[in-house]
mmCIF file of C-alpha atoms in Angstrom:
data_model
loop_
_atom_site.group_PDB
_atom_site.id
_atom_site.type_symbol
_atom_site.label_atom_id
_atom_site.label_comp_id
_atom_site.label_asym_id
_atom_site.label_seq_id
_atom_site.Cartn_x
_atom_site.Cartn_y
_atom_site.Cartn_z
ATOM 1 C CA UNK A 1 0.038 -0.042 0.014
ATOM 2 C CA UNK A 2 1.617 3.233 -1.203
ATOM 3 C CA UNK A 3 0.638 5.974 1.175
ATOM 4 C CA UNK A 4 2.479 9.231 1.481
ATOM 5 C CA UNK A 5 4.305 9.839 4.783
ATOM 6 C CA UNK A 6 2.869 13.327 4.980
ATOM 7 C CA UNK A 7 -0.632 11.814 5.622
ATOM 8 C CA UNK A 8 0.369 9.625 8.525
ATOM 9 C CA UNK A 9 2.097 12.930 9.950
ATOM 10 C CA UNK A 10 -1.123 14.948 9.734
ATOM 11 C CA UNK A 11 -3.058 12.165 11.209
ATOM 12 C CA UNK A 12 -0.409 11.919 14.110
ATOM 13 C CA UNK A 13 -0.498 15.807 14.886
ATOM 14 C CA UNK A 14 -4.362 15.764 14.655
ATOM 15 C CA UNK A 15 -4.579 13.164 17.444
ATOM 16 C CA UNK A 16 -1.939 15.064 19.396
ATOM 17 C CA UNK A 17 -3.714 18.375 18.767
ATOM 18 C CA UNK A 18 -7.209 16.907 19.607
ATOM 19 C CA UNK A 19 -9.017 18.779 16.667
ATOM 20 C CA UNK A 20 -8.434 19.460 13.087
ATOM 21 C CA UNK A 21 -8.531 23.242 13.628
ATOM 22 C CA UNK A 22 -5.767 22.906 16.275
ATOM 23 C CA UNK A 23 -3.801 20.647 13.831
ATOM 24 C CA UNK A 24 -4.265 23.313 11.168
ATOM 25 C CA UNK A 25 -2.591 25.958 13.205
ATOM 26 C CA UNK A 26 0.241 23.565 14.164
ATOM 27 C CA UNK A 27 0.956 22.678 10.672
ATOM 28 C CA UNK A 28 0.510 26.269 9.244
ATOM 29 C CA UNK A 29 -2.149 25.236 6.828
ATOM 30 C CA UNK A 30 -6.098 25.413 6.796
ATOM 31 C CA UNK A 31 -8.576 23.095 8.507
ATOM 32 C CA UNK A 32 -10.014 22.176 5.284
ATOM 33 C CA UNK A 33 -6.631 21.046 3.956
ATOM 34 C CA UNK A 34 -6.241 18.823 7.328
ATOM 35 C CA UNK A 35 -9.769 17.485 6.810
ATOM 36 C CA UNK A 36 -9.130 16.565 3.115
ATOM 37 C CA UNK A 37 -5.734 14.909 4.060
ATOM 38 C CA UNK A 38 -7.636 12.824 6.640
ATOM 39 C CA UNK A 39 -10.289 11.787 4.384
ATOM 40 C CA UNK A 40 -7.671 10.571 1.737
ATOM 41 C CA UNK A 41 -5.938 8.535 4.242
ATOM 42 C CA UNK A 42 -9.196 7.048 5.466
ATOM 43 C CA UNK A 43 -10.049 6.085 1.902
ATOM 44 C CA UNK A 44 -6.768 4.714 1.230
ATOM 45 C CA UNK A 45 -6.797 2.498 4.333
ATOM 46 C CA UNK A 46 -10.534 1.745 3.688
ATOM 47 C CA UNK A 47 -11.763 2.594 7.135
ATOM 48 C CA UNK A 48 -12.972 5.566 9.503
ATOM 49 C CA UNK A 49 -10.072 6.825 11.761
ATOM 50 C CA UNK A 50 -12.059 9.614 13.714
ATOM 51 C CA UNK A 51 -15.161 10.086 15.382
ATOM 52 C CA UNK A 52 -15.838 13.923 14.297
ATOM 53 C CA UNK A 53 -17.724 16.145 16.918
ATOM 54 C CA UNK A 54 -18.070 19.825 17.325
ATOM 55 C CA UNK A 55 -15.537 20.070 20.198
ATOM 56 C CA UNK A 56 -12.977 17.847 18.254
ATOM 57 C CA UNK A 57 -12.045 14.517 17.383
ATOM 58 C CA UNK A 58 -11.701 11.065 19.095
ATOM 59 C CA UNK A 59 -10.306 7.997 17.528
ATOM 60 C CA UNK A 60 -12.337 5.097 16.337
ATOM 61 C CA UNK A 61 -11.109 1.554 17.523
ATOM 62 C CA UNK A 62 -9.406 0.999 14.056
ATOM 63 C CA UNK A 63 -7.792 4.483 14.641
ATOM 64 C CA UNK A 64 -6.558 3.618 18.081
ATOM 65 C CA UNK A 65 -4.756 0.605 16.683
ATOM 66 C CA UNK A 66 -3.224 2.671 13.728
ATOM 67 C CA UNK A 67 -2.230 5.330 16.087
ATOM 68 C CA UNK A 68 -0.169 2.867 18.391
ATOM 69 C CA UNK A 69 2.005 2.289 15.414
ATOM 70 C CA UNK A 70 2.275 5.505 13.763
ATOM 71 C CA UNK A 71 3.244 7.124 17.144
ATOM 72 C CA UNK A 72 6.102 4.769 17.407
ATOM 73 C CA UNK A 73 7.252 5.327 13.741
ATOM 74 C CA UNK A 74 6.789 9.168 13.832
ATOM 75 C CA UNK A 75 8.703 9.518 16.981
ATOM 76 C CA UNK A 76 11.333 7.175 15.783
ATOM 77 C CA UNK A 77 11.906 9.180 12.686
ATOM 78 C CA UNK A 78 12.060 12.474 14.785
ATOM 79 C CA UNK A 79 14.560 10.947 16.994
ATOM 80 C CA UNK A 80 16.583 9.766 13.816
ATOM 81 C CA UNK A 81 16.537 13.361 12.539
ATOM 82 C CA UNK A 82 17.642 14.659 15.787
ATOM 83 C CA UNK A 83 20.724 12.214 15.900
ATOM 84 C CA UNK A 84 21.407 12.950 12.283
ATOM 85 C CA UNK A 85 21.597 16.570 13.108
ATOM 86 C CA UNK A 86 23.764 15.871 16.197
ATOM 87 C CA UNK A 87 26.324 13.804 13.878
ATOM 88 C CA UNK A 88 26.284 16.700 11.459
ATOM 89 C CA UNK A 89 27.087 19.262 14.076
ATOM 90 C CA UNK A 90 29.461 16.974 15.721
ATOM 91 C CA UNK A 91 27.725 16.843 19.097
ATOM 92 C CA UNK A 92 27.870 13.060 18.798
ATOM 93 C CA UNK A 93 29.553 10.232 16.571
ATOM 94 C CA UNK A 94 32.764 8.364 16.478
ATOM 95 C CA UNK A 95 36.269 8.544 14.663
ATOM 96 C CA UNK A 96 37.842 5.418 13.989
ATOM 97 C CA UNK A 97 41.576 5.508 12.954
ATOM 98 C CA UNK A 98 44.156 2.725 12.466
ATOM 99 C CA UNK A 99 47.865 3.410 13.059
ATOM 100 C CA UNK A 100 50.966 1.913 13.981
ATOM 101 C CA UNK A 101 52.124 2.566 17.672
ATOM 102 C CA UNK A 102 55.087 4.654 16.515
ATOM 103 C CA UNK A 103 52.923 6.802 14.317
ATOM 104 C CA UNK A 104 50.306 7.151 16.971
ATOM 105 C CA UNK A 105 52.538 8.201 19.871
ATOM 106 C CA UNK A 106 55.013 10.423 17.654
ATOM 107 C CA UNK A 107 52.633 11.957 15.182
ATOM 108 C CA UNK A 108 48.896 11.452 15.565
ATOM 109 C CA UNK A 109 48.845 12.186 19.299
ATOM 110 C CA UNK A 110 49.004 16.003 18.796
ATOM 111 C CA UNK A 111 46.188 15.900 16.257
ATOM 112 C CA UNK A 112 44.095 13.654 18.450
ATOM 113 C CA UNK A 113 44.487 16.174 21.290
ATOM 114 C CA UNK A 114 43.427 19.170 19.509
ATOM 115 C CA UNK A 115 40.357 17.324 17.904
ATOM 116 C CA UNK A 116 39.272 15.968 21.259
ATOM 117 C CA UNK A 117 39.355 19.444 22.924
ATOM 118 C CA UNK A 118 37.308 20.747 19.840
ATOM 119 C CA UNK A 119 34.768 18.130 19.743
ATOM 120 C CA UNK A 120 34.652 16.450 23.265
ATOM 121 C CA UNK A 121 31.390 14.402 22.539
ATOM 122 C CA UNK A 122 33.151 12.393 19.663
ATOM 123 C CA UNK A 123 34.194 9.128 20.550
ATOM 124 C CA UNK A 124 37.555 8.335 19.350
ATOM 125 C CA UNK A 125 38.587 4.646 18.664
ATOM 126 C CA UNK A 126 42.327 3.893 17.786
ATOM 127 C CA UNK A 127 43.499 0.598 16.435
ATOM 128 C CA UNK A 128 47.161 -0.098 16.920
ATOM 129 C CA UNK A 129 48.194 -2.317 14.074
ATOM 130 C CA UNK A 130 50.398 -3.248 10.854
ATOM 131 C CA UNK A 131 50.004 -1.427 7.626
ATOM 132 C CA UNK A 132 48.722 -4.767 6.038
ATOM 133 C CA UNK A 133 46.042 -5.093 8.795
ATOM 134 C CA UNK A 134 45.001 -1.381 8.165
ATOM 135 C CA UNK A 135 44.471 -1.608 4.728
ATOM 136 C CA UNK A 136 42.244 -4.714 5.074
ATOM 137 C CA UNK A 137 40.248 -2.801 7.569
ATOM 138 C CA UNK A 138 40.104 0.324 5.310
ATOM 139 C CA UNK A 139 38.763 -1.717 2.497
ATOM 140 C CA UNK A 140 36.138 -3.593 4.707
ATOM 141 C CA UNK A 141 34.896 -0.062 6.283
ATOM 142 C CA UNK A 142 36.017 -1.034 9.696
ATOM 143 C CA UNK A 143 37.891 2.046 9.954
ATOM 144 C CA UNK A 144 37.500 5.728 8.705
ATOM 145 C CA UNK A 145 41.226 6.733 8.280
ATOM 146 C CA UNK A 146 44.462 4.730 8.246
ATOM 147 C CA UNK A 147 47.970 5.997 8.389
ATOM 148 C CA UNK A 148 50.057 3.429 6.549
ATOM 149 C CA UNK A 149 53.337 2.720 4.763
ATOM 150 C CA UNK A 150 51.914 2.462 1.255
ATOM 151 C CA UNK A 151 54.396 1.577 -1.577
ATOM 152 C CA UNK A 152 52.973 2.889 -4.823
ATOM 153 C CA UNK A 153 48.993 3.240 -4.988
ATOM 154 C CA UNK A 154 46.091 0.942 -4.279
ATOM 155 C CA UNK A 155 42.898 1.165 -6.287
ATOM 156 C CA UNK A 156 40.659 0.692 -3.367
ATOM 157 C CA UNK A 157 42.233 3.620 -1.397
ATOM 158 C CA UNK A 158 42.498 7.336 -1.694
ATOM 159 C CA UNK A 159 45.630 9.168 -0.113
ATOM 160 C CA UNK A 160 44.478 12.484 1.222
ATOM 161 C CA UNK A 161 47.619 13.444 2.780
ATOM 162 C CA UNK A 162 51.381 12.377 3.276
ATOM 163 C CA UNK A 163 53.786 12.569 6.088
ATOM 164 C CA UNK A 164 57.504 13.087 5.318
ATOM 165 C CA UNK A 165 59.912 10.819 7.350
ATOM 166 C CA UNK A 166 63.716 10.631 7.495
ATOM 167 C CA UNK A 167 65.366 7.286 8.738
ATOM 168 C CA UNK A 168 68.683 7.907 10.668
ATOM 169 C CA UNK A 169 71.143 5.834 12.702
ATOM 170 C CA UNK A 170 71.219 6.859 16.403
ATOM 171 C CA UNK A 171 73.550 5.897 19.311
ATOM 172 C CA UNK A 172 73.666 6.533 23.028
ATOM 173 C CA UNK A 173 76.556 7.694 25.079
ATOM 174 C CA UNK A 174 78.609 4.323 24.684
ATOM 175 C CA UNK A 175 79.145 4.734 21.017
ATOM 176 C CA UNK A 176 79.121 8.534 20.764
ATOM 177 C CA UNK A 177 82.726 8.710 19.492
ATOM 178 C CA UNK A 178 81.534 7.361 16.088
ATOM 179 C CA UNK A 179 79.472 10.556 15.606
ATOM 180 C CA UNK A 180 82.755 12.837 15.352
ATOM 181 C CA UNK A 181 82.978 12.311 11.500
ATOM 182 C CA UNK A 182 80.867 10.677 8.568
ATOM 183 C CA UNK A 183 81.184 6.968 8.466
ATOM 184 C CA UNK A 184 80.734 4.747 5.264
ATOM 185 C CA UNK A 185 77.737 2.431 5.749
ATOM 186 C CA UNK A 186 79.868 -0.601 5.325
ATOM 187 C CA UNK A 187 82.111 0.181 8.037
ATOM 188 C CA UNK A 188 79.328 0.910 10.316
ATOM 189 C CA UNK A 189 77.562 -2.572 9.834
ATOM 190 C CA UNK A 190 80.764 -4.442 9.923
ATOM 191 C CA UNK A 191 82.337 -2.909 12.969
ATOM 192 C CA UNK A 192 79.269 -2.287 15.248
ATOM 193 C CA UNK A 193 76.173 -4.029 16.582
ATOM 194 C CA UNK A 194 73.059 -2.959 14.511
ATOM 195 C CA UNK A 195 69.609 -2.833 15.779
ATOM 196 C CA UNK A 196 66.614 -3.042 13.562
ATOM 197 C CA UNK A 197 62.765 -3.592 13.394
ATOM 198 C CA UNK A 198 61.942 -7.135 12.999
ATOM 199 C CA UNK A 199 61.450 -8.714 9.614
ATOM 200 C CA UNK A 200 58.141 -8.379 7.941
ATOM 201 C CA UNK A 201 57.475 -4.867 8.938
ATOM 202 C CA UNK A 202 57.576 -2.106 6.260
ATOM 203 C CA UNK A 203 60.217 -0.086 7.951
ATOM 204 C CA UNK A 204 62.586 -3.239 8.106
ATOM 205 C CA UNK A 205 61.894 -3.731 4.308
ATOM 206 C CA UNK A 206 62.724 -0.217 3.370
ATOM 207 C CA UNK A 207 65.959 -0.391 5.309
ATOM 208 C CA UNK A 208 66.917 -3.665 4.014
ATOM 209 C CA UNK A 209 66.507 -2.347 0.580
ATOM 210 C CA UNK A 210 68.477 0.702 1.364
ATOM 211 C CA UNK A 211 71.288 -1.652 2.485
ATOM 212 C CA UNK A 212 70.844 -3.932 -0.476
ATOM 213 C CA UNK A 213 71.428 -0.877 -2.874
ATOM 214 C CA UNK A 214 74.878 -0.744 -1.588
ATOM 215 C CA UNK A 215 75.568 -4.623 -1.801
ATOM 216 C CA UNK A 216 75.276 -4.916 2.021
ATOM 217 C CA UNK A 217 73.298 -7.829 3.458
ATOM 218 C CA UNK A 218 72.826 -6.990 7.275
ATOM 219 C CA UNK A 219 72.288 -9.462 10.032
ATOM 220 C CA UNK A 220 71.341 -7.331 12.975
ATOM 221 C CA UNK A 221 72.429 -8.097 16.446
ATOM 222 C CA UNK A 222 68.880 -7.248 17.828
ATOM 223 C CA UNK A 223 65.454 -7.019 16.144
ATOM 224 C CA UNK A 224 62.714 -5.464 17.849
ATOM 225 C CA UNK A 225 58.846 -5.104 17.141
ATOM 226 C CA UNK A 226 58.531 -1.377 17.843
ATOM 227 C CA UNK A 227 60.340 2.039 17.488
ATOM 228 C CA UNK A 228 60.158 2.768 20.941
ATOM 229 C CA UNK A 229 62.384 -0.404 21.912
ATOM 230 C CA UNK A 230 64.794 0.484 19.074
ATOM 231 C CA UNK A 231 65.174 3.967 20.912
ATOM 232 C CA UNK A 232 65.602 2.535 24.323
ATOM 233 C CA UNK A 233 68.130 -0.043 23.285
ATOM 234 C CA UNK A 234 70.109 2.666 21.606
ATOM 235 C CA UNK A 235 70.049 4.655 24.765
ATOM 236 C CA UNK A 236 71.327 1.706 26.704
ATOM 237 C CA UNK A 237 74.248 1.400 24.591
ATOM 238 C CA UNK A 238 73.125 -2.066 23.350
ATOM 239 C CA UNK A 239 74.027 -0.857 19.535
ATOM 240 C CA UNK A 240 73.265 1.281 16.518
ATOM 241 C CA UNK A 241 69.536 1.694 16.078
ATOM 242 C CA UNK A 242 67.737 2.736 12.778
ATOM 243 C CA UNK A 243 64.948 5.113 13.780
ATOM 244 C CA UNK A 244 62.770 7.704 12.214
ATOM 245 C CA UNK A 245 64.531 11.092 13.028
ATOM 246 C CA UNK A 246 61.318 13.157 13.987
ATOM 247 C CA UNK A 247 60.497 10.408 16.637
ATOM 248 C CA UNK A 248 63.823 11.312 18.553
ATOM 249 C CA UNK A 249 63.889 14.840 18.293
ATOM 250 C CA UNK A 250 63.475 15.417 21.746
ATOM 251 C CA UNK A 251 65.987 12.682 22.737
ATOM 252 C CA UNK A 252 68.380 14.419 20.279
ATOM 253 C CA UNK A 253 67.761 17.921 22.164
ATOM 254 C CA UNK A 254 68.597 16.438 25.467
ATOM 255 C CA UNK A 255 71.545 14.622 23.992
ATOM 256 C CA UNK A 256 70.363 11.166 25.265
ATOM 257 C CA UNK A 257 70.750 10.056 21.542
ATOM 258 C CA UNK A 258 73.089 11.088 18.784
ATOM 259 C CA UNK A 259 72.963 10.878 15.004
ATOM 260 C CA UNK A 260 75.595 8.819 13.486
ATOM 261 C CA UNK A 261 76.543 10.668 10.128
ATOM 262 C CA UNK A 262 76.971 8.299 7.244
ATOM 263 C CA UNK A 263 78.459 8.884 3.902
ATOM 264 C CA UNK A 264 75.606 7.549 2.142
ATOM 265 C CA UNK A 265 72.003 9.362 2.217
ATOM 266 C CA UNK A 266 69.100 7.393 3.382
ATOM 267 C CA UNK A 267 66.226 8.656 0.957
ATOM 268 C CA UNK A 268 63.262 10.207 2.647
ATOM 269 C CA UNK A 269 59.992 8.165 2.573
ATOM 270 C CA UNK A 270 56.188 8.923 3.307
ATOM 271 C CA UNK A 271 53.535 7.748 5.645
ATOM 272 C CA UNK A 272 50.396 8.002 3.818
ATOM 273 C CA UNK A 273 47.060 9.302 5.296
ATOM 274 C CA UNK A 274 44.408 7.027 3.678
ATOM 275 C CA UNK A 275 40.826 6.550 3.196
ATOM 276 C CA UNK A 276 38.470 3.987 1.336
ATOM 277 C CA UNK A 277 37.954 5.343 -2.217
ATOM 278 C CA UNK A 278 34.279 6.186 -3.001
ATOM 279 C CA UNK A 279 33.155 5.655 0.621
ATOM 280 C CA UNK A 280 31.306 8.796 2.233
ATOM 281 C CA UNK A 281 32.997 9.991 5.215
ATOM 282 C CA UNK A 282 31.332 10.636 8.695
ATOM 283 C CA UNK A 283 31.158 14.178 9.790
ATOM 284 C CA UNK A 284 33.829 13.399 12.577
ATOM 285 C CA UNK A 285 36.208 11.832 10.072
ATOM 286 C CA UNK A 286 35.804 14.804 7.798
ATOM 287 C CA UNK A 287 36.590 17.170 10.283
ATOM 288 C CA UNK A 288 39.620 15.295 11.414
ATOM 289 C CA UNK A 289 40.959 15.217 7.918
ATOM 290 C CA UNK A 290 40.368 19.086 7.724
ATOM 291 C CA UNK A 291 42.176 19.520 10.823
ATOM 292 C CA UNK A 292 45.142 17.602 9.589
ATOM 293 C CA UNK A 293 45.289 19.317 6.397
ATOM 294 C CA UNK A 294 45.140 22.796 7.871
ATOM 295 C CA UNK A 295 48.054 21.995 10.050
ATOM 296 C CA UNK A 296 50.162 20.551 7.383
ATOM 297 C CA UNK A 297 49.791 23.295 4.847
#
């Protein structure tokens, strides 16, 4: 049965108002227009909805049953409209981001803090995981935004921003003397203990490719799962760690770590801020992207 939603709305308001004249005032229309709409609804349904009296209207038995369902439906729609407006105005909603621990603690945190202060009613969900897992969850729609090591392009994703990063070798006080002058990469890996991320991670693949480009195959003394551990092991004098320079900036300033100058140049690389292609973003996700882009211009 094809019945215009507007007819049910007029029926609902007439019941609430108690008369067609009161309903007309609430709807900013004429009493005759309300009366015609009620008659049209009755014709479509095939039964009388109201007892019409001089002092107003009252529901028939059939009208009572219909009203019970219309009331629930109308109020649910009203609640849905209110929730939609809340989401649009960022008074409610959620932001779902997937990112590695390193990128979260050293890059993302500053943006999350600003966003949370501006929109305190938005729930923020952070997933700490690998690039491979993040790509899968972006493609399935489980997260809104992913910060990933993306080599090349991917048809299912749209990159909306990039973060430039520079890898470097650092040491603690124990090996500080090798920082006095540039050293060749081969001399570094032959004579000193090297600490790298564990195999399988994108950062490790990038550095392994860098070594390979100079004909070097490096067997690290220690392999670790996070950048934080690489930093701490270097501070303790357990070897030379390959880390992202921006992530150790405060340690360098405080002279807890020192950059090892090497003759060869490690090419810069990028972390990509990605979303699923052709998937509409929530208001919260869109606002976070605008915040990121405004801060990186």
